[in-house]
XYZ file of C-alpha atoms in Angstrom:
713
model
C -0.022 -0.049 0.002
C 1.536 3.283 -1.159
C 2.042 5.907 1.617
C 2.743 9.673 1.168
C 5.378 11.033 3.445
C 4.715 14.497 4.995
C 6.812 17.362 3.890
C 9.401 18.247 6.466
C 9.000 21.866 7.983
C 11.044 24.445 6.253
C 14.443 25.253 7.748
C 14.592 28.621 5.993
C 13.969 31.739 7.775
C 11.418 34.209 6.441
C 12.593 37.728 5.475
C 11.036 39.123 8.604
C 12.642 36.667 10.932
C 15.982 37.257 9.085
C 15.670 41.117 9.619
C 14.676 40.567 13.256
C 17.649 38.386 13.904
C 20.028 40.828 12.169
C 18.540 43.662 14.324
C 18.845 41.578 17.415
C 22.471 40.941 16.766
C 23.032 44.735 16.149
C 21.339 45.923 19.249
C 23.219 43.194 21.324
C 26.422 44.431 20.037
C 25.481 48.032 20.967
C 23.834 47.164 24.269
C 26.152 49.533 26.220
C 25.107 52.310 24.038
C 21.370 51.805 24.239
C 20.724 53.829 27.469
C 22.135 56.873 25.720
C 19.087 57.040 23.439
C 16.716 57.450 26.242
C 17.224 61.361 26.597
C 17.167 61.485 22.745
C 13.646 59.814 22.497
C 12.453 62.058 25.285
C 13.754 65.026 23.375
C 12.194 63.711 20.176
C 8.791 63.697 21.869
C 9.349 67.358 23.147
C 10.307 68.404 19.634
C 7.293 66.824 18.080
C 5.071 68.995 20.402
C 6.898 72.182 19.227
C 6.746 71.081 15.572
C 3.019 70.028 15.386
C 0.606 72.810 15.402
C -2.342 71.782 17.574
C -3.803 69.423 20.103
C -5.021 66.906 17.480
C -1.444 66.373 16.382
C -0.211 66.387 20.004
C -2.768 63.795 21.026
C -2.086 61.693 17.846
C 1.634 61.407 18.404
C 1.196 60.818 22.212
C -1.290 58.039 21.533
C 0.729 56.634 18.594
C 3.709 56.386 20.984
C 1.795 54.599 23.530
C 0.285 52.211 20.822
C 3.907 51.404 19.533
C 4.859 50.702 23.146
C 2.061 48.193 23.738
C 2.640 46.588 20.270
C 6.281 46.168 21.061
C 5.500 44.703 24.421
C 2.959 42.269 23.038
C 5.179 41.008 20.008
C 8.572 41.447 21.519
C 8.699 37.985 22.850
C 11.290 38.822 25.353
C 13.813 39.900 22.652
C 16.079 43.064 23.012
C 14.384 44.643 20.037
C 10.861 44.588 21.525
C 12.299 46.117 24.789
C 14.099 48.923 22.967
C 11.286 49.896 20.845
C 8.847 49.776 23.922
C 11.171 52.049 26.094
C 11.799 54.380 23.205
C 8.173 54.780 22.383
C 7.353 55.421 26.115
C 10.035 58.006 26.351
C 8.727 59.663 23.296
C 5.251 59.906 24.624
C 6.445 60.954 27.995
C 8.389 63.830 26.159
C 5.122 64.948 24.459
C 3.135 64.834 27.569
C 5.788 66.550 29.700
C 6.244 69.643 27.536
C 2.453 69.796 26.982
C 1.969 69.766 30.805
C 4.667 72.364 31.358
C 3.205 74.773 28.869
C -0.378 74.380 30.379
C 1.114 74.966 33.867
C 3.010 78.008 32.750
C -0.142 79.728 31.531
C -0.455 83.362 32.674
C -2.384 86.342 31.356
C -0.662 88.121 28.460
C -1.153 91.866 27.846
C -3.586 92.301 24.986
C -2.296 95.735 23.525
C 0.394 98.351 24.086
C -0.503 100.614 27.076
C 1.041 103.251 29.348
C 0.241 102.249 33.001
C 0.991 103.497 36.544
C 1.625 100.448 38.729
C 3.288 99.206 42.012
C 5.102 95.911 42.021
C 7.401 93.736 43.969
C 10.986 93.372 42.372
C 11.729 89.813 41.652
C 14.956 90.180 39.757
C 17.449 93.049 38.971
C 19.822 92.709 36.054
C 22.533 95.242 35.640
C 23.333 96.293 32.011
C 25.911 98.995 32.432
C 27.138 98.666 28.790
C 23.761 99.845 27.743
C 23.185 102.342 30.659
C 20.133 100.181 31.750
C 18.866 97.985 34.456
C 16.338 95.397 33.746
C 13.745 94.532 36.350
C 11.411 91.650 36.539
C 8.287 92.581 38.513
C 5.513 90.563 40.019
C 2.586 91.147 42.484
C 1.457 93.885 40.196
C -1.163 96.639 41.440
C -2.438 98.802 38.803
C -2.977 102.382 39.768
C -4.806 103.379 36.555
C -7.765 101.150 35.344
C -6.283 97.836 34.953
C -6.116 96.196 31.397
C -8.409 93.486 30.446
C -5.940 90.786 30.761
C -3.680 91.677 33.646
C -0.178 90.195 33.568
C 1.137 88.609 36.902
C 4.803 89.255 35.860
C 6.359 91.715 33.589
C 9.847 92.862 32.488
C 10.873 96.503 32.448
C 14.154 98.238 31.219
C 14.910 101.459 33.369
C 17.616 103.926 32.481
C 20.415 104.132 34.912
C 19.357 107.677 35.772
C 15.984 106.543 36.784
C 17.193 103.749 39.211
C 16.969 104.660 42.902
C 19.558 103.739 45.295
C 18.941 100.736 47.308
C 16.787 98.933 44.661
C 17.142 95.324 45.465
C 15.001 92.186 44.952
C 11.920 91.916 47.094
C 11.560 95.851 47.328
C 8.172 97.299 46.496
C 8.253 99.931 43.799
C 6.051 102.528 41.943
C 6.607 103.343 38.305
C 5.099 104.602 35.108
C 5.829 102.306 32.158
C 4.996 101.651 28.586
C 4.212 98.018 28.196
C 3.431 95.651 25.218
C 2.696 92.031 24.686
C 5.916 89.866 24.532
C 6.812 90.052 20.789
C 6.817 87.068 18.466
C 9.549 86.704 15.844
C 10.097 89.742 13.639
C 10.384 87.661 10.525
C 10.417 83.840 10.065
C 13.464 82.398 11.721
C 14.183 85.124 14.066
C 14.231 84.944 17.877
C 10.956 83.962 19.556
C 10.788 85.970 22.658
C 6.860 85.274 23.084
C 7.775 81.553 23.498
C 10.520 82.306 26.086
C 8.237 84.708 27.924
C 5.523 82.177 28.190
C 7.455 79.679 29.965
C 8.908 82.318 32.202
C 5.466 83.609 33.165
C 6.199 87.080 31.746
C 2.995 88.632 30.405
C 4.406 91.931 29.193
C 7.605 93.836 28.480
C 8.457 97.390 28.073
C 10.341 100.360 29.578
C 9.950 102.865 32.425
C 8.962 106.328 31.721
C 10.661 108.396 34.330
C 12.081 107.611 37.841
C 11.244 104.493 39.739
C 10.231 105.139 43.398
C 10.744 102.629 46.126
C 7.879 102.241 48.483
C 9.289 99.618 50.800
C 11.935 97.040 51.281
C 14.675 99.013 49.796
C 18.207 98.323 51.115
C 21.652 99.818 50.903
C 22.966 96.208 51.025
C 22.884 94.963 47.488
C 22.733 91.193 46.847
C 26.137 89.496 46.829
C 26.112 88.907 43.212
C 25.399 92.680 42.393
C 28.074 93.781 44.877
C 30.712 91.347 43.409
C 29.864 92.449 39.815
C 30.345 96.135 40.980
C 33.520 95.394 42.712
C 35.010 93.788 39.855
C 33.942 96.447 37.285
C 35.434 98.980 39.769
C 38.719 97.266 39.465
C 38.833 96.757 35.708
C 37.171 99.328 33.432
C 35.306 98.736 30.012
C 34.778 95.273 28.556
C 37.583 93.718 30.447
C 35.657 94.333 33.650
C 32.468 93.267 32.023
C 34.099 89.826 31.011
C 35.691 89.398 34.453
C 32.316 90.010 36.114
C 30.692 87.513 33.611
C 33.210 84.937 34.616
C 32.489 85.441 38.343
C 28.784 86.131 38.430
C 27.320 85.367 34.970
C 26.505 89.141 34.630
C 27.247 89.987 30.897
C 25.712 93.545 31.044
C 29.057 95.335 31.332
C 30.482 94.047 28.024
C 30.347 96.544 24.990
C 28.139 95.422 22.187
C 31.148 95.713 19.688
C 33.175 93.314 21.938
C 30.232 90.951 22.390
C 29.918 90.672 18.603
C 33.442 90.073 18.265
C 33.331 87.203 20.691
C 30.330 85.868 18.915
C 32.054 86.162 15.435
C 35.163 84.434 16.726
C 33.398 81.629 18.370
C 34.196 82.681 21.912
C 30.900 83.722 23.066
C 30.609 80.420 25.111
C 33.243 81.973 27.440
C 30.796 84.639 28.510
C 28.054 82.192 29.619
C 28.749 80.416 32.913
C 28.529 76.877 31.917
C 30.585 73.670 31.883
C 33.974 75.370 31.376
C 33.572 77.793 34.277
C 32.133 75.183 36.688
C 34.962 72.772 35.709
C 37.598 75.403 36.431
C 36.007 76.448 39.779
C 35.739 72.766 40.864
C 39.336 71.815 39.676
C 40.871 74.743 41.358
C 39.031 73.970 44.636
C 39.945 70.345 44.425
C 43.533 71.192 43.710
C 43.983 73.459 46.658
C 41.852 71.201 48.996
C 44.001 68.144 48.092
C 47.313 70.062 48.762
C 46.015 71.436 52.101
C 44.316 68.241 53.366
C 47.274 66.142 52.446
C 49.315 68.217 55.063
C 47.299 66.344 57.710
C 49.117 62.993 58.184
C 46.105 61.157 59.564
C 43.852 62.120 56.604
C 46.666 61.268 54.152
C 47.120 57.848 55.631
C 43.407 57.035 55.699
C 42.926 57.755 51.954
C 40.091 60.188 52.571
C 41.699 63.160 51.112
C 40.206 62.558 47.572
C 36.684 62.201 48.967
C 36.933 65.375 51.021
C 38.347 67.230 48.152
C 35.450 65.939 45.942
C 33.034 67.048 48.584
C 34.460 70.558 48.743
C 34.543 70.548 44.891
C 30.748 69.828 45.048
C 30.266 72.630 47.496
C 32.164 74.964 45.232
C 29.990 73.923 42.175
C 26.790 74.649 44.204
C 28.097 77.973 45.580
C 29.259 79.082 42.137
C 25.882 78.144 40.685
C 24.053 80.131 43.426
C 26.393 83.049 42.908
C 25.774 83.346 39.094
C 22.118 83.472 39.545
C 21.085 79.889 39.025
C 20.269 80.087 35.319
C 19.435 76.902 33.397
C 22.902 76.461 31.594
C 24.701 76.910 34.924
C 22.402 74.336 36.741
C 22.880 72.031 33.948
C 26.641 72.201 34.255
C 26.443 72.001 38.021
C 24.434 68.779 37.653
C 27.127 67.374 35.349
C 29.955 68.362 37.698
C 28.179 66.698 40.618
C 27.734 63.403 38.544
C 31.519 63.454 37.761
C 32.339 63.991 41.280
C 30.205 61.251 42.363
C 31.651 58.873 39.685
C 34.999 59.695 40.954
C 34.118 59.062 44.558
C 32.745 55.599 43.447
C 35.846 54.819 41.479
C 34.195 54.838 38.244
C 35.175 56.402 35.015
C 33.934 59.987 35.126
C 33.695 61.539 31.766
C 31.475 59.273 29.605
C 28.490 59.662 27.303
C 26.390 58.191 30.103
C 27.216 61.166 32.180
C 26.004 63.417 29.341
C 22.975 61.430 28.838
C 22.114 61.478 32.662
C 22.645 65.311 32.737
C 20.399 65.796 29.525
C 17.620 63.494 31.022
C 17.635 65.498 34.243
C 17.445 68.827 32.544
C 14.729 67.725 30.124
C 12.497 66.368 32.905
C 12.901 69.527 34.829
C 12.957 72.129 32.071
C 11.714 70.402 28.827
C 11.266 73.884 27.138
C 14.929 74.307 27.329
C 15.350 71.816 24.315
C 14.160 74.573 21.890
C 16.929 77.201 23.195
C 20.200 77.561 21.569
C 21.912 77.281 24.990
C 20.892 73.654 25.679
C 21.719 72.582 22.089
C 25.128 74.258 21.983
C 26.266 73.029 25.342
C 25.168 69.330 25.068
C 26.386 69.212 21.402
C 29.818 70.465 22.476
C 30.333 68.082 25.324
C 28.889 65.136 23.317
C 31.270 65.860 20.517
C 34.333 66.150 22.893
C 33.475 62.819 24.709
C 32.581 60.886 21.566
C 35.810 61.983 20.040
C 37.850 61.041 23.180
C 36.254 57.512 23.231
C 37.087 56.759 19.616
C 39.800 54.040 19.605
C 41.929 55.794 16.967
C 41.900 59.094 18.951
C 42.922 57.199 21.990
C 45.810 55.512 20.052
C 46.900 58.825 18.689
C 46.830 61.015 21.778
C 47.022 58.536 24.690
C 49.858 58.912 27.300
C 53.158 57.466 26.359
C 56.978 57.727 27.323
C 58.363 60.507 25.192
C 60.165 63.776 25.395
C 58.377 67.115 26.264
C 58.588 68.488 22.663
C 56.588 65.587 21.245
C 54.162 65.703 24.188
C 53.588 69.279 23.563
C 53.050 68.798 19.909
C 50.748 65.877 20.638
C 48.803 67.933 23.033
C 48.458 70.769 20.615
C 47.256 68.376 18.049
C 44.759 67.013 20.514
C 43.437 70.564 21.200
C 43.179 71.408 17.578
C 41.251 68.196 16.764
C 38.825 68.705 19.673
C 38.289 72.382 18.465
C 37.506 71.313 14.985
C 35.141 68.600 16.201
C 33.253 71.065 18.456
C 33.099 73.630 15.698
C 31.717 71.044 13.292
C 29.201 69.895 15.896
C 28.162 73.505 16.828
C 27.947 74.997 13.291
C 24.584 73.646 12.186
C 23.131 74.809 15.530
C 24.623 78.147 15.150
C 23.388 78.471 11.444
C 19.856 77.403 12.588
C 19.518 79.938 15.571
C 21.912 82.868 14.489
C 22.109 82.345 10.712
C 25.975 82.563 10.798
C 28.771 80.055 10.612
C 32.136 80.676 12.067
C 35.295 79.479 10.380
C 38.237 80.227 12.700
C 36.636 79.365 16.066
C 38.608 76.160 16.480
C 41.897 77.921 16.214
C 40.775 80.705 18.460
C 39.599 78.402 21.203
C 42.905 76.583 21.233
C 44.439 79.697 22.866
C 41.281 81.239 24.430
C 40.165 78.279 26.422
C 43.586 77.622 28.148
C 43.972 81.271 28.651
C 40.599 81.576 30.364
C 40.849 78.337 32.386
C 44.487 78.416 33.679
C 45.296 82.056 33.669
C 42.336 84.511 33.781
C 40.067 82.702 36.210
C 42.792 81.663 38.746
C 44.155 85.316 38.623
C 40.731 86.775 39.108
C 40.118 84.333 42.026
C 43.368 85.350 43.589
C 42.730 89.009 43.128
C 39.389 88.823 44.803
C 41.012 86.890 47.768
C 43.886 89.382 48.066
C 41.316 92.194 48.007
C 40.398 91.203 51.414
C 43.616 92.897 52.624
C 43.472 95.615 49.961
C 46.483 94.262 48.074
C 44.850 93.007 44.899
C 45.850 95.957 42.556
C 48.959 94.226 40.845
C 46.962 90.974 40.352
C 44.082 92.916 38.777
C 46.544 94.649 36.491
C 47.696 91.138 35.460
C 44.031 89.983 35.046
C 43.369 93.063 32.881
C 46.342 92.233 30.636
C 45.210 88.716 30.239
C 41.649 89.895 29.323
C 43.111 92.341 26.847
C 44.743 89.403 25.127
C 41.539 87.468 25.098
C 39.720 90.590 23.471
C 42.617 90.917 21.045
C 42.201 87.338 19.994
C 38.509 87.872 19.411
C 38.834 90.970 17.400
C 41.703 89.509 15.213
C 39.715 86.391 14.546
C 36.520 88.193 13.796
C 38.167 90.615 11.349
C 39.972 87.909 9.423
C 38.623 87.457 6.024
C 35.805 84.929 5.798
C 35.700 84.639 9.599
C 32.018 84.348 9.471
C 29.648 83.347 6.591
C 26.009 84.551 6.566
C 23.483 81.928 5.638
C 19.650 82.461 5.168
C 17.187 80.735 7.568
C 17.897 76.893 7.658
C 14.795 74.768 6.821
C 13.621 73.091 9.950
C 13.734 69.563 8.382
C 17.147 69.917 7.209
C 18.210 70.917 10.887
C 16.524 67.890 12.002
C 18.233 65.633 9.687
C 21.656 66.937 10.627
C 20.943 66.480 14.272
C 19.637 62.938 13.760
C 22.742 62.128 11.814
C 25.019 63.725 14.277
C 23.568 61.749 17.125
C 23.726 58.478 15.089
C 27.389 59.072 14.675
C 28.077 60.012 18.228
C 26.119 57.330 20.134
C 26.701 54.052 17.999
C 30.044 52.210 18.007
C 29.595 49.397 15.526
C 29.805 49.363 11.582
C 26.456 50.931 11.062
C 27.717 54.064 12.612
C 28.821 55.732 9.291
C 25.155 55.658 8.014
C 24.713 58.841 10.123
C 26.669 60.749 7.364
C 23.741 60.255 4.967
C 21.156 62.465 6.854
C 23.958 64.995 7.546
C 24.825 65.221 3.825
C 21.175 65.500 2.815
C 20.531 68.293 5.409
C 23.830 70.187 4.564
C 22.990 70.095 0.766
C 19.398 71.217 1.524
C 20.648 74.075 3.512
C 23.210 75.249 0.980
C 20.740 75.076 -1.837
C 18.166 77.147 0.050
C 18.147 80.542 -1.589
C 17.837 83.736 0.401
C 14.295 85.295 0.563
C 13.848 87.892 -2.060
C 11.457 90.002 0.088
C 11.410 90.112 3.938
C 8.609 92.121 5.606
C 8.498 92.818 9.444
C 5.164 92.108 11.226
C 4.447 95.864 11.562
C 4.977 96.496 7.873
C 7.449 99.334 8.471
C 10.561 97.535 7.397
C 11.135 95.759 4.260
C 14.308 94.190 2.849
C 14.664 93.321 -0.796
C 17.406 91.051 -2.252
C 18.264 93.027 -5.307
C 19.689 91.739 -8.732
C 23.195 92.748 -7.881
C 23.234 90.573 -4.732
C 22.829 93.417 -2.286
C 20.040 93.562 0.194
C 18.280 96.930 0.199
C 16.248 98.529 3.126
C 13.099 100.463 2.714
C 13.789 102.941 5.475
C 17.189 104.272 5.916
C 16.547 105.257 9.533
C 15.673 101.710 10.653
C 17.144 100.849 14.074
C 19.984 98.527 14.718
C 17.616 95.697 15.989
C 15.601 95.694 12.833
C 18.731 95.947 10.600
C 20.296 92.991 12.392
C 17.123 90.849 12.129
C 16.665 91.415 8.516
C 20.369 91.004 7.667
C 20.467 87.721 9.611
C 17.183 86.336 8.151
C 18.230 87.318 4.661
C 21.719 85.837 4.815
C 23.294 89.296 4.110
C 27.049 89.370 4.844
C 27.414 93.001 3.904
C 25.753 96.115 5.368
C 22.155 96.751 4.285
C 22.055 99.562 1.648
C 19.179 102.258 1.124
C 16.549 101.052 -1.358
C 16.401 104.719 -2.564
C 19.878 104.559 -4.004
C 19.395 101.374 -6.055
C 19.271 101.381 -9.810
C 16.250 99.250 -10.022
C 14.346 101.293 -7.646
C 12.526 104.633 -7.555
C 11.613 106.320 -4.254
C 9.641 109.378 -3.325
C 9.254 110.603 0.315
C 6.031 108.414 0.538
C 6.502 105.476 -1.895
C 9.153 103.183 -3.156
C 8.871 100.986 -6.355
C 11.472 98.268 -6.993
C 11.862 95.712 -9.760
C 13.286 92.348 -8.709
C 14.369 89.888 -11.469
C 14.129 86.318 -10.918
C 14.790 83.852 -13.680
C 12.738 84.897 -16.731
C 10.321 87.135 -14.752
C 10.439 90.584 -13.278
C 8.543 91.274 -10.035
C 7.418 94.794 -9.124
C 7.197 95.667 -5.469
C 5.510 98.713 -4.054
C 6.072 99.930 -0.394
C 4.838 102.884 1.593
C 7.502 104.628 3.504
C 6.017 107.535 5.395
C 3.057 108.198 7.563
C 1.403 110.516 4.870
C -1.548 109.332 2.914
C -1.106 109.042 -0.775
C -4.184 110.328 -2.777
C -6.390 107.284 -3.194
C -6.616 107.444 -7.018
C -2.751 107.520 -7.223
C -2.406 104.760 -4.745
C -5.023 102.443 -6.554
C -3.200 103.065 -9.874
C 0.242 102.295 -8.321
C -1.229 99.038 -6.829
C -2.497 97.849 -10.047
C 0.969 98.100 -11.649
C 2.644 96.084 -8.842
C 2.855 92.576 -8.117
C 3.540 92.936 -4.339
C 2.323 95.908 -2.170
C 3.467 96.506 1.355
C 2.193 98.982 3.809
C 2.209 99.622 7.519
C -1.253 100.978 7.426
C -4.551 99.781 5.906
C -4.688 100.232 2.313
C -7.868 101.303 0.286
C -10.243 98.695 -0.782
C -9.405 99.336 -4.459
C -5.657 98.624 -4.036
C -5.409 95.244 -5.740
C -1.974 94.107 -6.783
C -1.426 91.196 -9.106
C -0.305 88.892 -6.526
C 0.199 89.876 -2.847
C -1.299 92.807 -0.651
C 0.389 93.014 2.686
C -1.065 95.926 4.725
C -1.759 96.157 8.327
C -4.772 93.698 8.577
C -2.951 91.154 6.494
C 0.227 91.348 8.489
C -1.659 91.189 11.795
C -2.767 87.710 10.709
C 0.432 86.509 9.299
C 3.060 88.202 11.309
C 6.455 88.766 9.501
C 6.757 87.437 5.993
C 9.552 85.914 3.922
C 9.063 85.413 0.159
C 11.106 83.507 -2.319
C 9.965 84.594 -5.776
C 11.559 81.732 -7.725
C 9.363 79.079 -6.079
C 6.488 81.308 -5.028
C 7.207 80.225 -1.403
C 5.666 82.547 1.143
C 6.613 81.786 4.777
C 4.874 83.452 7.697
C 5.680 83.889 11.366
C 2.165 82.739 12.283
C 1.272 79.261 10.806
C -2.626 78.824 10.016
C -4.042 76.797 12.925
C -0.990 77.075 15.199
C -2.408 76.509 18.683
C 0.597 76.748 20.862
C -0.322 78.828 23.939
C 1.995 81.682 23.377
C 0.877 82.006 19.727
C -2.771 81.832 20.816
C -2.068 84.639 23.428
C -0.335 86.819 20.853
C -3.138 86.099 18.346
C -5.581 87.461 20.962
C -3.375 90.438 21.458
C -3.385 91.261 17.831
C -7.249 90.949 17.454
C -7.671 92.751 20.746
C -9.798 90.070 22.268
C -9.425 88.923 25.923
């Protein structure tokens, strides 16, 4: 009797099983690196909330993350892939929920329209800005003398001229003042600084300036806060920007640095020295531990018990906490303090201190406490720099090249210089996309400048300043202050020489957000993985870089009030409608337009014709010419003439309401239109019109400013 044998089960794996096995092997090889992605996924969720416009999108990605987490748990079957996907999705959803909750909890009334008000308030914070002859006050517990506005802010920020600041003005004093206040301003043009977002998370509902002297009603004191007294003391010993930089290193107060010197520091890539962060905390902790170790080792009992390093680490931690308190406890300083404490804890436990796990832990703590910090340049710059330094130092080839070895001092010096140069280049490359995205400028010589400036600041300027302050207790600090001033003069000379070098900075138009995201994702992929798939991070970096370089500068930029217009002319120059525009408007338009040269008056251009009230300009793009018409004075043009001029133009811009018959061929941008769109950037070749206010954007600070524009409570 014939029988049929059953077919044996297939021994071949399906494509899905093969892919899963490959991924499992990859993740197993990278198991030590997997925890580093926890803050990355938390940050991805926070970023998604900032990018998506409304609660529908926020709920969607939050629920999608939770769904992916549950799906991975159900189908993971105990493998590493399922756990990684589940934890990553959970962190992503946590990031969305965290920033959404923080934004809701930060909700506070926002002023609806500009007003002039008499009010009394309690001083919450005093910032000295001597270089601008200003004092900046943050006020709360507001009591309105005049009829209060419909939406009464609970916290405001006011600039006061030095001559109007009374003696004895300190935090917690109650003051009376008259001030012109306005809602926190959104970006002037697309890509510019968004103060409205920052003010929302700080609870600031209005900003403005005092009109006349400020009077102290109660709580004034002749004893200024320690931070203020220390800044004044330092600036009394060192004049000009040298004193301002010395005060910034000691207290974080940058108000005493001249604008020209600040710009030179920014252009030379040395601006990070002015913000108290990792470098300064490290120097303070290192100097404290060095002195403590030497002094404690003099005690024979302590030296024999081996407790000297632990006690020195404890004193270093106390120095980090004290320095953070002294400098005002700003987020970058707190972030650096947390990292320093983690390093000291690792040293006390006998573990390797400087690792990417330390950076990841610091980032995780900061994002859990201040999720809104992710959107700021400070967070991005500091963590990118530290990540680049440690990732480079952990690379096996770098360890081979620059590891300690028995050799003469000339070779050690040369090897050390090469290590500093390579580190500087790596940091510059890591920071360049962030600087372009936020500031629209890319430095070229920053790595070279930092090779000298960082050791000069860490090992010369800061120790000299600390010694001078110590010796001032017996009034013998003058010689040391002189040496400190000379060292600071060298630092400023480096900044100005570097900034003035040909091609020191390159202006770049506003970077597309997606291109920035691709570069960041590729950089993280390169920094955090260790196996052979690491180089794949170069692909998104290349795509983002090419996308950025191919993005043309906008042909027309219009500020949200319609007063200022910048046109990218045929000869490559950027022309400004109003010659008397202030420095702030000029800087914003130049940065957003990627203009490296000074903005020129539109009235002097060959392809423009201007009267006292109107300017007509012709912009050529490809095979078409565009005619732009803009008003430039407060005087009304006769309606018939205005209507005729509008009909002959493609784009019309005005800071007032145009007559109903003014119908250009393409765009009409008058006051009502700009109130709904905010500032505008137009690229004529593609017809792309980017606006500050995206349709349907429901972020709370946008909704608040939208209510302010419409005048509704």
